[in-house]
Coordinates of C-alpha atoms in Angstrom, one line a residue:
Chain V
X17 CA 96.9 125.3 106.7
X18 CA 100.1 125.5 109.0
X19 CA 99.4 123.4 112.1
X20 CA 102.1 124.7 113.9
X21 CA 100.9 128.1 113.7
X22 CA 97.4 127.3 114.4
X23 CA 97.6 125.0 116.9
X24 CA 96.4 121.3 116.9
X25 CA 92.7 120.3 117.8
X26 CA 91.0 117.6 118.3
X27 CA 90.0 116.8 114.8
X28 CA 93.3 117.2 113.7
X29 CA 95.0 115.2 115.7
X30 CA 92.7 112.3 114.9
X31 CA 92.9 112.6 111.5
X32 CA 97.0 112.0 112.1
X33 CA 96.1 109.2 114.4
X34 CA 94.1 107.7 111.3
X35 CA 96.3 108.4 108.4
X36 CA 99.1 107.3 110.7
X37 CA 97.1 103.9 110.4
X38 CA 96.6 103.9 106.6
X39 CA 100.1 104.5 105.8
X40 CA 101.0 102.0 108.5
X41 CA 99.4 99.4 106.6
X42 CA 101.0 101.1 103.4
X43 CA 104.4 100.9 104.0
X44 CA 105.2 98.2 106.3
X45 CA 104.6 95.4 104.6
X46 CA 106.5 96.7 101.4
X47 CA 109.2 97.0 104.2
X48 CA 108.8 93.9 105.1
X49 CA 108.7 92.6 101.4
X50 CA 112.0 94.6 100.7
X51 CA 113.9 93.0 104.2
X52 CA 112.9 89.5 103.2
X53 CA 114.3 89.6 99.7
X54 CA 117.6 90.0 101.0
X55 CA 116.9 86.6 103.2
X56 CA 119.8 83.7 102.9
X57 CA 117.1 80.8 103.4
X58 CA 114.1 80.2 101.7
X59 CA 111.9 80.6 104.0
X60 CA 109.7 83.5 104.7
X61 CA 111.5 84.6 108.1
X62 CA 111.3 88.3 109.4
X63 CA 113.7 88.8 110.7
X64 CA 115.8 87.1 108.4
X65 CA 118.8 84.6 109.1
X66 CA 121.4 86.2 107.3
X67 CA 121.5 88.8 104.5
X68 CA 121.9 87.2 99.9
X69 CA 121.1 88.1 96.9
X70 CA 120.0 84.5 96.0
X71 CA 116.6 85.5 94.8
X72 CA 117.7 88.5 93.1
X73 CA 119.9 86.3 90.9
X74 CA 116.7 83.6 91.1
X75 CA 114.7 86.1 89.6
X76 CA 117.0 87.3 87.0
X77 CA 117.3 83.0 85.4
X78 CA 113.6 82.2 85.7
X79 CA 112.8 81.6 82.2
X80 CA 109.0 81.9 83.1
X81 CA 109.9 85.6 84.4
X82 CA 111.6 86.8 81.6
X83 CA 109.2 85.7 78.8
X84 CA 106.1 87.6 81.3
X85 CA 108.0 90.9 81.5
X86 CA 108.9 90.7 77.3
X87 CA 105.3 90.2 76.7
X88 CA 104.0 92.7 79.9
X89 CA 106.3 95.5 78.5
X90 CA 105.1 95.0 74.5
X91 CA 101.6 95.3 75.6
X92 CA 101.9 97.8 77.9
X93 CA 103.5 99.6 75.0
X94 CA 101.2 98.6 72.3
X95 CA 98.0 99.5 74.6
X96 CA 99.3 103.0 75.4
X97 CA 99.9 104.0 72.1
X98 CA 96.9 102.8 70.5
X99 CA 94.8 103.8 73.6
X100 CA 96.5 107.3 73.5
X101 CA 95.1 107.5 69.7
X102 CA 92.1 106.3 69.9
X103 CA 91.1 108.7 72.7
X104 CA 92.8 111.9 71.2
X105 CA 90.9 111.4 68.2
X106 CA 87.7 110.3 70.4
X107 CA 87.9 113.2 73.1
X108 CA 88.6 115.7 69.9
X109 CA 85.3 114.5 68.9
X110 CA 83.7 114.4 72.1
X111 CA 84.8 118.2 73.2
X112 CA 84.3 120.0 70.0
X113 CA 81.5 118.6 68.3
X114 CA 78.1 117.7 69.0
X115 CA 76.4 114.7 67.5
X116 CA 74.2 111.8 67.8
X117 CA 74.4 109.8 71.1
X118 CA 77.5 111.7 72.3
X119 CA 76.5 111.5 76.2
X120 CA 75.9 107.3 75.7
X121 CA 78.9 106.9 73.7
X122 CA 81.2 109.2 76.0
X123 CA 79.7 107.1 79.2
X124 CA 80.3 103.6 77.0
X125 CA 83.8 104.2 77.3
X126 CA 84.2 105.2 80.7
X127 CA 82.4 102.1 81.5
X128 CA 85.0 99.7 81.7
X129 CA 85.8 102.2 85.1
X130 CA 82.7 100.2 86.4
X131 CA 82.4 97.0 85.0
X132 CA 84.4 94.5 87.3
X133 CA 87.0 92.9 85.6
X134 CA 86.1 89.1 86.1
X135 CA 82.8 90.2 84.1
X136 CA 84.8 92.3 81.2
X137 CA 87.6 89.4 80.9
X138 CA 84.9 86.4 80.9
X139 CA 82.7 88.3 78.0
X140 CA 86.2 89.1 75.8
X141 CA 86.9 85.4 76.6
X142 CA 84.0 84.1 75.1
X143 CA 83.8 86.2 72.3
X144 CA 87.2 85.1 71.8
X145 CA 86.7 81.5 71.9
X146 CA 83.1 81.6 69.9
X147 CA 85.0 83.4 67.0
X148 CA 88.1 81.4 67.5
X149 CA 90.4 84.0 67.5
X150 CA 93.6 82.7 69.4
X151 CA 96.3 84.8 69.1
X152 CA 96.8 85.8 72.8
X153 CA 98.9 89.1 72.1
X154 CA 96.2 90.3 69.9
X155 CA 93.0 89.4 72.7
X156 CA 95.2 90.8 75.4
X157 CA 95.8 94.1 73.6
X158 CA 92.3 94.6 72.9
X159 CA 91.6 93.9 76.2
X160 CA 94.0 96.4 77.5
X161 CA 93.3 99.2 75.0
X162 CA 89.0 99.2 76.3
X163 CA 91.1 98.6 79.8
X164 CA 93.1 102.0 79.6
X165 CA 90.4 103.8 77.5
X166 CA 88.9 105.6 80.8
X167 CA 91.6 106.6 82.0
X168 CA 93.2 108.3 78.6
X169 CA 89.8 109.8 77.9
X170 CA 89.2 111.3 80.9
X171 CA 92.5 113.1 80.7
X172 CA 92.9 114.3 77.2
X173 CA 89.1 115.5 77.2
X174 CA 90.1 117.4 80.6
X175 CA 93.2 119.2 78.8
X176 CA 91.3 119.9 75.3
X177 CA 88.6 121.6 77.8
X178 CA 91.0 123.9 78.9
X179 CA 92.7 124.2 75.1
X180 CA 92.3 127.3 73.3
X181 CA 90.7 126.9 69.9
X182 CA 91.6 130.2 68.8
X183 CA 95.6 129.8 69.1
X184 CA 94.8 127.0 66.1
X185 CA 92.9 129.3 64.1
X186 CA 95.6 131.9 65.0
X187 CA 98.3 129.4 63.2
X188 CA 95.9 128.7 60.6
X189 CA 94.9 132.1 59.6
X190 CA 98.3 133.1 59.5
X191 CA 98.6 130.3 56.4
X192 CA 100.0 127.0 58.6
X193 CA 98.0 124.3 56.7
X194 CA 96.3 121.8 59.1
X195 CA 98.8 119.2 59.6
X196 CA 101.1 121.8 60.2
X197 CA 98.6 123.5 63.2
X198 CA 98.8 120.5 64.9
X199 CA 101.7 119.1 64.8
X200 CA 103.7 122.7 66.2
X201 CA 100.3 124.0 68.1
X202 CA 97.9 121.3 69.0
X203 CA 100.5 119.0 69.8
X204 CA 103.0 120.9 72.2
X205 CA 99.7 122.5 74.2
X206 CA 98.3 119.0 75.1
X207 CA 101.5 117.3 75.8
X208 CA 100.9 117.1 79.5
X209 CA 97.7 115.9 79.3
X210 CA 98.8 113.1 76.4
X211 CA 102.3 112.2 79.3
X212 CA 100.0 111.5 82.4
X213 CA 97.3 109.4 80.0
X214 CA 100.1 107.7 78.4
X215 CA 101.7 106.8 81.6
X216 CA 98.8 106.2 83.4
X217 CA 97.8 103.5 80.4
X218 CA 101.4 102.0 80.7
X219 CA 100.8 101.0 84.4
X220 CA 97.2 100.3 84.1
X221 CA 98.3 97.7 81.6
X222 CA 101.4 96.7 82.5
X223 CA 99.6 96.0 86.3
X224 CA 96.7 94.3 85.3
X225 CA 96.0 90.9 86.7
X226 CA 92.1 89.9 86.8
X227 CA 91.0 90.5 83.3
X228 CA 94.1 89.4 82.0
X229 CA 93.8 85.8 83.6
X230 CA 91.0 85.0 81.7
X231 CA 92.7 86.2 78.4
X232 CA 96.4 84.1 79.2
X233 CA 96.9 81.1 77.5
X234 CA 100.4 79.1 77.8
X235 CA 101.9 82.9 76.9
X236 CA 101.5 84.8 80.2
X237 CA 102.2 88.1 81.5
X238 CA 104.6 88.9 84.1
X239 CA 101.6 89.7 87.2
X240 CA 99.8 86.5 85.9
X241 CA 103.2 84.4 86.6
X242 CA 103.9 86.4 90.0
X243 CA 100.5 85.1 91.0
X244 CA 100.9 81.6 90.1
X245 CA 104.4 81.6 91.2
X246 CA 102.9 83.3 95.2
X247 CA 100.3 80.5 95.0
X248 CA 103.3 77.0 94.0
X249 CA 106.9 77.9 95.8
X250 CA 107.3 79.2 98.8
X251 CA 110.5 81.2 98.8
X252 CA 111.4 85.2 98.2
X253 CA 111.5 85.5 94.5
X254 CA 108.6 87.8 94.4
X255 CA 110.0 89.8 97.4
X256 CA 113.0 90.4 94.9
X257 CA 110.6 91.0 92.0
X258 CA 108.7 93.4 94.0
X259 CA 111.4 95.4 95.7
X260 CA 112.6 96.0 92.3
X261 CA 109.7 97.6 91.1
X262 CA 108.9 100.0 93.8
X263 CA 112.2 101.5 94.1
X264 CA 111.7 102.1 90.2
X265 CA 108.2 103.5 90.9
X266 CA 109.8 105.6 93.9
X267 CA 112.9 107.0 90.6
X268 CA 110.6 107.2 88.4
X269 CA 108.2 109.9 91.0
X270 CA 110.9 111.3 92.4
X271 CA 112.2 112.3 89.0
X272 CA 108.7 113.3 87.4
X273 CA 106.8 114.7 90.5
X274 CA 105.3 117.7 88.8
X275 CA 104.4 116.2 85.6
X276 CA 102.1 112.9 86.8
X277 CA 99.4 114.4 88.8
X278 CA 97.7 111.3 89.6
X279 CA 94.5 113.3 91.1
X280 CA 93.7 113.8 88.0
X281 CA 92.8 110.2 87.4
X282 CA 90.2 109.2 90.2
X283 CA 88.5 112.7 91.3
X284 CA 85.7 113.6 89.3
Chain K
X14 CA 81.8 126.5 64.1
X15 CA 79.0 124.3 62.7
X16 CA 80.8 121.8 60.6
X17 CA 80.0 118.6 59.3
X18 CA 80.8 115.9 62.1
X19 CA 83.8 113.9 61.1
X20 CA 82.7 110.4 61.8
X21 CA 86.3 109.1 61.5
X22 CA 87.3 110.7 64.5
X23 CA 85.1 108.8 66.6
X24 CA 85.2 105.3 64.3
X25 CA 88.3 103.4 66.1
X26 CA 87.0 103.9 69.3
X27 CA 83.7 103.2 68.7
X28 CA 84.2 100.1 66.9
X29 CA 86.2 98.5 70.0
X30 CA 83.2 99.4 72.0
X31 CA 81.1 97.9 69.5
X32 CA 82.8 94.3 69.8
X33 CA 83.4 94.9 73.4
X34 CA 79.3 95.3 73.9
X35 CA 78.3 92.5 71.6
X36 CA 80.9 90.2 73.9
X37 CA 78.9 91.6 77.1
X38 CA 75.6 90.6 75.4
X39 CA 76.3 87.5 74.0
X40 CA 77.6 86.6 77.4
X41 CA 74.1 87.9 78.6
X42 CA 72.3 85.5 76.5
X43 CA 74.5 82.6 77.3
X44 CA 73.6 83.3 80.9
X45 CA 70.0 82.1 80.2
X46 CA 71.3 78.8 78.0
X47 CA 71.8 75.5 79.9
X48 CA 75.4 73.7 79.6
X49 CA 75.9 69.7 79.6
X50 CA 78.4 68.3 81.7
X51 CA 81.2 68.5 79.2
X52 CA 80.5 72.3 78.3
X53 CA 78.6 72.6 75.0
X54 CA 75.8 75.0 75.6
X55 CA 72.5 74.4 74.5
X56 CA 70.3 77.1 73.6
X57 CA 67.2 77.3 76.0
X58 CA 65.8 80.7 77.3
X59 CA 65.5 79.4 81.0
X60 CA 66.3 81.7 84.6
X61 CA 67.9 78.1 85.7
X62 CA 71.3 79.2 86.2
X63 CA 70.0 82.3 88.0
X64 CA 67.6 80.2 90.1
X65 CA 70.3 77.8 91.0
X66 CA 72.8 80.8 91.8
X67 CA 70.2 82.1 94.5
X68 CA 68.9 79.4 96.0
X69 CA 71.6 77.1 96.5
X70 CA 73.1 78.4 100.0
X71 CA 76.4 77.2 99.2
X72 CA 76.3 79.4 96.4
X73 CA 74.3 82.2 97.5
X74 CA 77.3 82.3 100.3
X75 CA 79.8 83.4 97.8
X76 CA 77.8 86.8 97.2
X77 CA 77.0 87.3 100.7
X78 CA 80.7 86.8 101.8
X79 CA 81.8 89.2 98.7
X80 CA 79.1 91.9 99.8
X81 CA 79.8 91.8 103.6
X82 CA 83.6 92.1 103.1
X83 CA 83.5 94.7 100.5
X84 CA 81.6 96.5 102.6
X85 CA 83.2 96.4 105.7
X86 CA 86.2 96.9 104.0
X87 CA 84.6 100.2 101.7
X88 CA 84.0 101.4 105.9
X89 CA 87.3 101.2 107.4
X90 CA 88.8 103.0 103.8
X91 CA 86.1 105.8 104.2
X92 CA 87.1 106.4 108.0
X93 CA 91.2 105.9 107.1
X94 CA 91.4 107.8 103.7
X95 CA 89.1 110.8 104.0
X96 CA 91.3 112.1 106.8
X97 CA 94.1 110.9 104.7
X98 CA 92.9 113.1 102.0
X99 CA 92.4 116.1 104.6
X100 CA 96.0 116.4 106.0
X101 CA 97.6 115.6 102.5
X102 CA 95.7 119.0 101.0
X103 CA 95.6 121.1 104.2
X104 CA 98.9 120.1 105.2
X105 CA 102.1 121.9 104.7
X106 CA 104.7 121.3 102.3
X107 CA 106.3 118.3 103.7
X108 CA 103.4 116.3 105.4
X109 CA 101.3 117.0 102.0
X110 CA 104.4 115.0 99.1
X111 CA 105.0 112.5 102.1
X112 CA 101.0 111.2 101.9
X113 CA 101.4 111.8 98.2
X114 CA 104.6 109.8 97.4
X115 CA 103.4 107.0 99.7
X116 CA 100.3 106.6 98.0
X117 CA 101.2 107.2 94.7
X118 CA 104.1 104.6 94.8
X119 CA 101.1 102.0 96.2
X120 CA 98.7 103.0 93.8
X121 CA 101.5 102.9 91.0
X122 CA 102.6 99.4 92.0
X123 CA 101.2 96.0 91.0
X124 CA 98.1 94.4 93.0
X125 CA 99.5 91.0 93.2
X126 CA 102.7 92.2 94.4
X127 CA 101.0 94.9 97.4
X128 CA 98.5 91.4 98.4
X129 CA 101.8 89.7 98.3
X130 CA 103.5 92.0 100.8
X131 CA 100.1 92.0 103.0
X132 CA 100.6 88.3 102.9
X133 CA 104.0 88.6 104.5
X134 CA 102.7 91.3 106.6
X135 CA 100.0 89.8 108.7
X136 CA 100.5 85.5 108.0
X137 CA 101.0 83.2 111.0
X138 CA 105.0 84.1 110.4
X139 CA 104.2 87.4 109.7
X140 CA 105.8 90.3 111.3
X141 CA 102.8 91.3 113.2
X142 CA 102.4 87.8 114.7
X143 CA 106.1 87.8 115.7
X144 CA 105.9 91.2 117.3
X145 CA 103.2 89.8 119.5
X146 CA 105.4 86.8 120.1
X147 CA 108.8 88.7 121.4
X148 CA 106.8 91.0 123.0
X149 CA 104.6 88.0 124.7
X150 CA 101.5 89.2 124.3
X151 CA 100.1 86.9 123.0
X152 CA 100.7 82.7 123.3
X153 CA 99.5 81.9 119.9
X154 CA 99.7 83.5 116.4
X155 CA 96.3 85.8 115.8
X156 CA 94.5 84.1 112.8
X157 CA 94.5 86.7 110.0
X158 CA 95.5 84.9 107.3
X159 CA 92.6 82.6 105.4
X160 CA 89.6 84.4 106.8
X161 CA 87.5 87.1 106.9
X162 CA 89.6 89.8 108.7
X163 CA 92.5 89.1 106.3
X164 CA 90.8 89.7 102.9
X165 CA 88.9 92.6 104.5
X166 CA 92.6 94.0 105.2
X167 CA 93.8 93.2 102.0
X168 CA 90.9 94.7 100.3
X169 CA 91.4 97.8 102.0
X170 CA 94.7 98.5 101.7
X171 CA 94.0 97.8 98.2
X172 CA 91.7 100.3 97.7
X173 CA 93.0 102.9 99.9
X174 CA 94.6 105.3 97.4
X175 CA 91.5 105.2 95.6
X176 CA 89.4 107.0 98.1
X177 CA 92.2 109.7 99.3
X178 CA 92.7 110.3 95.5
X179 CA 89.3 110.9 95.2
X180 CA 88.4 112.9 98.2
X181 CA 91.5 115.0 97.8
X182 CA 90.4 115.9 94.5
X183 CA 86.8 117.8 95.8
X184 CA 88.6 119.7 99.0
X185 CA 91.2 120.4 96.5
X186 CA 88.2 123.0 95.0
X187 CA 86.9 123.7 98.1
X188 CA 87.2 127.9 98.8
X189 CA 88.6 127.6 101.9
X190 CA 87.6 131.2 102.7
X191 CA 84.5 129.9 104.1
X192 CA 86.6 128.5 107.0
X193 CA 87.9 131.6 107.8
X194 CA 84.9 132.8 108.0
X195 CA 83.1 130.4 109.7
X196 CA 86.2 130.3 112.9
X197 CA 86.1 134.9 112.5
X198 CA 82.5 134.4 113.2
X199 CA 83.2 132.2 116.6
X200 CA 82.3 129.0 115.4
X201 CA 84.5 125.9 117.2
X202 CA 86.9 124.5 114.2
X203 CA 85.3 121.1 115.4
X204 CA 81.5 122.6 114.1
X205 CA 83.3 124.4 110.8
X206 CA 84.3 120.6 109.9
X207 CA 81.3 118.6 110.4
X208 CA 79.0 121.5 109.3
X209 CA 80.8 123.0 106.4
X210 CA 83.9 121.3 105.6
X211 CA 82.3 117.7 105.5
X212 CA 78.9 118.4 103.1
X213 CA 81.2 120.4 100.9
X214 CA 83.2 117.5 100.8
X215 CA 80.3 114.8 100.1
X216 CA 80.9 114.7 96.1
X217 CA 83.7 113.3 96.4
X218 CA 82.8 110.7 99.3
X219 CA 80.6 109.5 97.1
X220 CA 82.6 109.0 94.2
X221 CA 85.5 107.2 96.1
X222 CA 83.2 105.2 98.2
X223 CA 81.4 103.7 94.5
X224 CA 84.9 103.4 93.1
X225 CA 86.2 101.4 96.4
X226 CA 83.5 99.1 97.1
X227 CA 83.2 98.4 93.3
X228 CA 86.9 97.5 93.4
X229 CA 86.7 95.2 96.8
X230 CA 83.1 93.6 95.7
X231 CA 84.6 92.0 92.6
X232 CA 88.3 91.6 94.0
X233 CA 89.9 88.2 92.9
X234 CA 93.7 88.5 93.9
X235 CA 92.5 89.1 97.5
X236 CA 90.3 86.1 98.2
X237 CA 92.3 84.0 96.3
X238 CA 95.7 85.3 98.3
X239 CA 94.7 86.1 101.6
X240 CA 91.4 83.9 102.1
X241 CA 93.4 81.0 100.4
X242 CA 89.9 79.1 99.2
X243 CA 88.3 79.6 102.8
X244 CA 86.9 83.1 101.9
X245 CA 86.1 82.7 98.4
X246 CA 84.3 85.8 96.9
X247 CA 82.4 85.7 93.7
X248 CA 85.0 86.5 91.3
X249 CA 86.0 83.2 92.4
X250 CA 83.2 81.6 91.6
X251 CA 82.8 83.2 88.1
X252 CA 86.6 82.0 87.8
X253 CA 86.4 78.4 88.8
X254 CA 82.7 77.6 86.6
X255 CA 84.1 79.5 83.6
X256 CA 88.0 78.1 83.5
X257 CA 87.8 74.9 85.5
X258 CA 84.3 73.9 85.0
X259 CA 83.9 74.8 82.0
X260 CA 80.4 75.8 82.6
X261 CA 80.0 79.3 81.0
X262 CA 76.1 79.4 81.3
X263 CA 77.0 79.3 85.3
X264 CA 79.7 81.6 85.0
X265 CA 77.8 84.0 83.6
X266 CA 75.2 84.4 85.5
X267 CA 77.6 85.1 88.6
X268 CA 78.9 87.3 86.5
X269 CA 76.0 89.1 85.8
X270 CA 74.5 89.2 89.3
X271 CA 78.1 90.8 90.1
X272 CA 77.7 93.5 87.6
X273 CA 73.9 94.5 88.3
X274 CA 74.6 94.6 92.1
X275 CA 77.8 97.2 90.5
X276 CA 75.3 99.1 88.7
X277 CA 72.7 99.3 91.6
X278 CA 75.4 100.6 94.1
X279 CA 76.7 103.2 91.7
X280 CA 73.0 104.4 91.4
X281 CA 72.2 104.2 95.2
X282 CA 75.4 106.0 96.0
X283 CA 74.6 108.9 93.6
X284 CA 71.3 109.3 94.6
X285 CA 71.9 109.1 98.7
X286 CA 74.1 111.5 98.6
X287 CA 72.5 113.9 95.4
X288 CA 70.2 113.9 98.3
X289 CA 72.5 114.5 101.3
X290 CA 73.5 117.3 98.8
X291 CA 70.5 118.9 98.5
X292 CA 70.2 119.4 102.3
X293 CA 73.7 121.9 102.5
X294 CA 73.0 125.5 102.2
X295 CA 74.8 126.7 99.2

């Protein structure tokens, strides 16, 4: 719809009014966030007293930092490749086959979607604990992997819905054997679906906080040691931190703004 | 194609679900079990934990606080996002990737770091409270921080991108041909909205309120940020009898309460508005 053309009515104009508000409460405090990191003194002034890059250089030599973003980036790794997998091989299941308990199995695994966290980290805690299994990389990856599950379901089912069976077929009647099919037909056709699940999987693990906590153990990831870090000093290391990220983010969309299609992750 | 169904396909995934479901039902089972003071559990099918979680009021207060928040919270998103959602699909080229790149770089971004930024956004020294004091509105800082009104704007900032993503996703498929008709056949563009536009629009209402108020009821960053242990919610509570108390018989029945009240909504939701639904002409 073209406003200008049409003309503005009342509706309209509060709808901008209220989305004016949302994005208000969007954007300034990352402003804010990005302004203080810059800060000379420790304290959390806005404005601030006089323009450094002390924290950025504080948050480059914290130890504590560095180790949380090694283990936050291997298991945002790990969990996206095993998560992308597992749910190819599950949604090839799901979308061309029928069997047994498909609806309860297919809503099992979108569960996690509404299970809160604190519940889902508590229960892998336990189980953890009970079977003494204590190698945190290992709990936290199988954490992630039912974490970003949903997500990478929901999207590869959605593209093998829309896939063409017979282009396989085609390849296959005209003598590609089957690893051949899917490596040149299945493969390529999907690709969009298997780049928004993956990176979706990457952020939903790298991000996660809540279920993670319970999971942590003296090796921590880099959110949980944001959190703890917010809640002991008071200065603007995490503003540093922060600012970092979201002008990444910001690249990183700017760069790939056709091929994320976040939509696809929260409609129905 | 009626082959024989390759089991393997489905085996990985089904397996994690299998240890993830017998780690939600053990769990169950311990919430019924009764803890000593030093944590070892002993095995006694008793509602004690449940009892004690409901009719202590100090207790009790942790899920009232979490519900009334979330709730309030789940509100102001609904009224903020859905026309959010409107502009960013109805809009023209460069209103429509403004909305989008704003929310996606939020929604992209890490939860403890956006709670942060509220933090700094509406504390005592925040930037709001010093605009009030240049400007001399006001003689003293507003509050925010550490009660109510700050988690219920952390919560909803939080979950913001969830509803817009949501509703944008159902007037996305809307055929917006029936507008044109509707406005060609006199009706006020005020009427076409609330009588067309809106029911249309219901599905995914629905979805991104569930999705929202699921999100804010079992929030733990926010309370423990922004109500700084004078607005604790239940996640807190689950979190402090479980790591610090080492009671997991507690713990677990918070937890379980929590996830029941999860389920319930998700089914209320769906049925309300199955029903509202039902009532718009095809």
């Amino acid at each position: 719809m073209n406003f200008e053309k049409e003309g503005y009515d009342l509706v309209t104009g509060f709808f901008f009014a209220l989305t004016f508000v949302g994005l208000t409460l969007i954007v300034c405090p990352q402003i804010v966030v990005l302004v203080t990191s810059f800060n000379s003194t420790p304290e959390l002034a806005f404005p601030p007293k006089g323009l450094s890059l002390n924290w950025y250089r504080h948050m480059m030599e914290r130890e504590a930092f560095l180790h949380g973003m090694k283990l936050s980036l291997l298991l945002a790794t790990l969990a996206t490749v095993a998560s992308l997998v597992i749910a190819f091989l599950f949604s090839l299941a799901v979308v061309r086959y029928k069997f047994f308990g498909k609806d309860l199995i297919n809503a099992l695994i979108l569960s996690p979607l509404i299970i809160p966290e604190v519940v889902s980290g508590l229960a892998l805690l336990y189980i953890f604990n009970r079977l003494q299994l204590y190698n945190t990389t290992v709990n936290l990856l199988i954490l992630h992997v039912l974490l970003t599950l949903p997500y990478s379901v929901r999207v590869i089912s959605a593209t093998l819905y829309r896939f063409d069976v017979s282009l396989e077929e085609a390849a296959l009647s005209l003598g590609a054997d089957r690893l051949r099919t899917f490596a040149l037909i299945t493969v390529p056709l999907i690709r969009p679906g298997l780049i928004s699940a993956g990176v979706f999987s990457f952020v939903v693990s790298f991000n996660n906080f809540t279920a993670t906590m319970f999971i942590v153990t003296r090796q921590t990831t880099l959110p949980v040691e944001v959190f703890s870090y917010i809640r002991t000093e008071n200065d603007p290391t995490v503003a540093a931190i922060s600012s970092v990220f979201v002008i990444l983010t910001i690249l990183l969309i700017l760069v790939n703004k056709k091929r994320i299609g976040a939509r696809r992750f929260v409609g129905r | 194609m009626r082959q024989k169904f390759p089991y393997a396909l489905i085996l990985p995934g089904v397996a994690l679900l299998a240890f993830f479901f017998s780690a939600m039902w053990a769990l169950f089972v311990i919430s019924f079990c009764k803890a000593d003071d030093l944590g070892f559990i002993s095995y006694a099918f008793t509602f004690s934990q449940y009892q004690k979680f409901f009719t202590d009021p100090f207790y009790l207060a942790y899920l009232t606080r979490s519900l009334h928040v979330s709730f309030l919270s789940t509100l102001a998103v609904l009224v903020i996002g859905y026309p959010a959602a409107y502009l960013m699909v109805r809009s023209t080229s460069t209103i429509r990737v403004f909305i989008m790149v704003i929310l996606l770089v939020h929604f992209l971004s890490s939860y403890v770091m956006r709670m942060y930024g509220i933090m700094l956004f509406i504390g005592n020294n925040g930037i709001i409270n010093r605009f009030f004091e240049y400007s001399g509105l006001l003689e003293s800082p507003i509050k925010m921080m550490y009660s109510e009104l700050g988690v219920g704007i952390g919560l909803a900032t939080g979950s913001l991108a969830f509803m817009v993503f949501s509703v944008s996703s159902v007037l996305e498929g809307i055929d917006w041909k029936v507008e044109e008709a509707a406005l060609s056949l006199g009706a006020t563009r005020k009427r076409v909205f609330f009588e067309i536009i809106l029911p249309l629009s219901l599905p995914g209402v629905a979805s991104g309120f569930i999705i929202s108020l699921l999100y804010n009821l079992s929030s733990f960053v926010t309370p423990t940020l922004l109500g700084g242990g004078s607005f604790d919610m239940v996640s807190n509570f689950i979190y402090e009898q479980a790591i610090e108390l080492l009671n997991y018989p507690f713990a677990s029945s918070g937890a379980f309460v929590l996830l029941f009240i999860s389920l319930f909504i998700v089914f209320l939701t769906n049925k309300v508005s199955e029903h509202m639904i039902k009532g718009v002409p095809k």
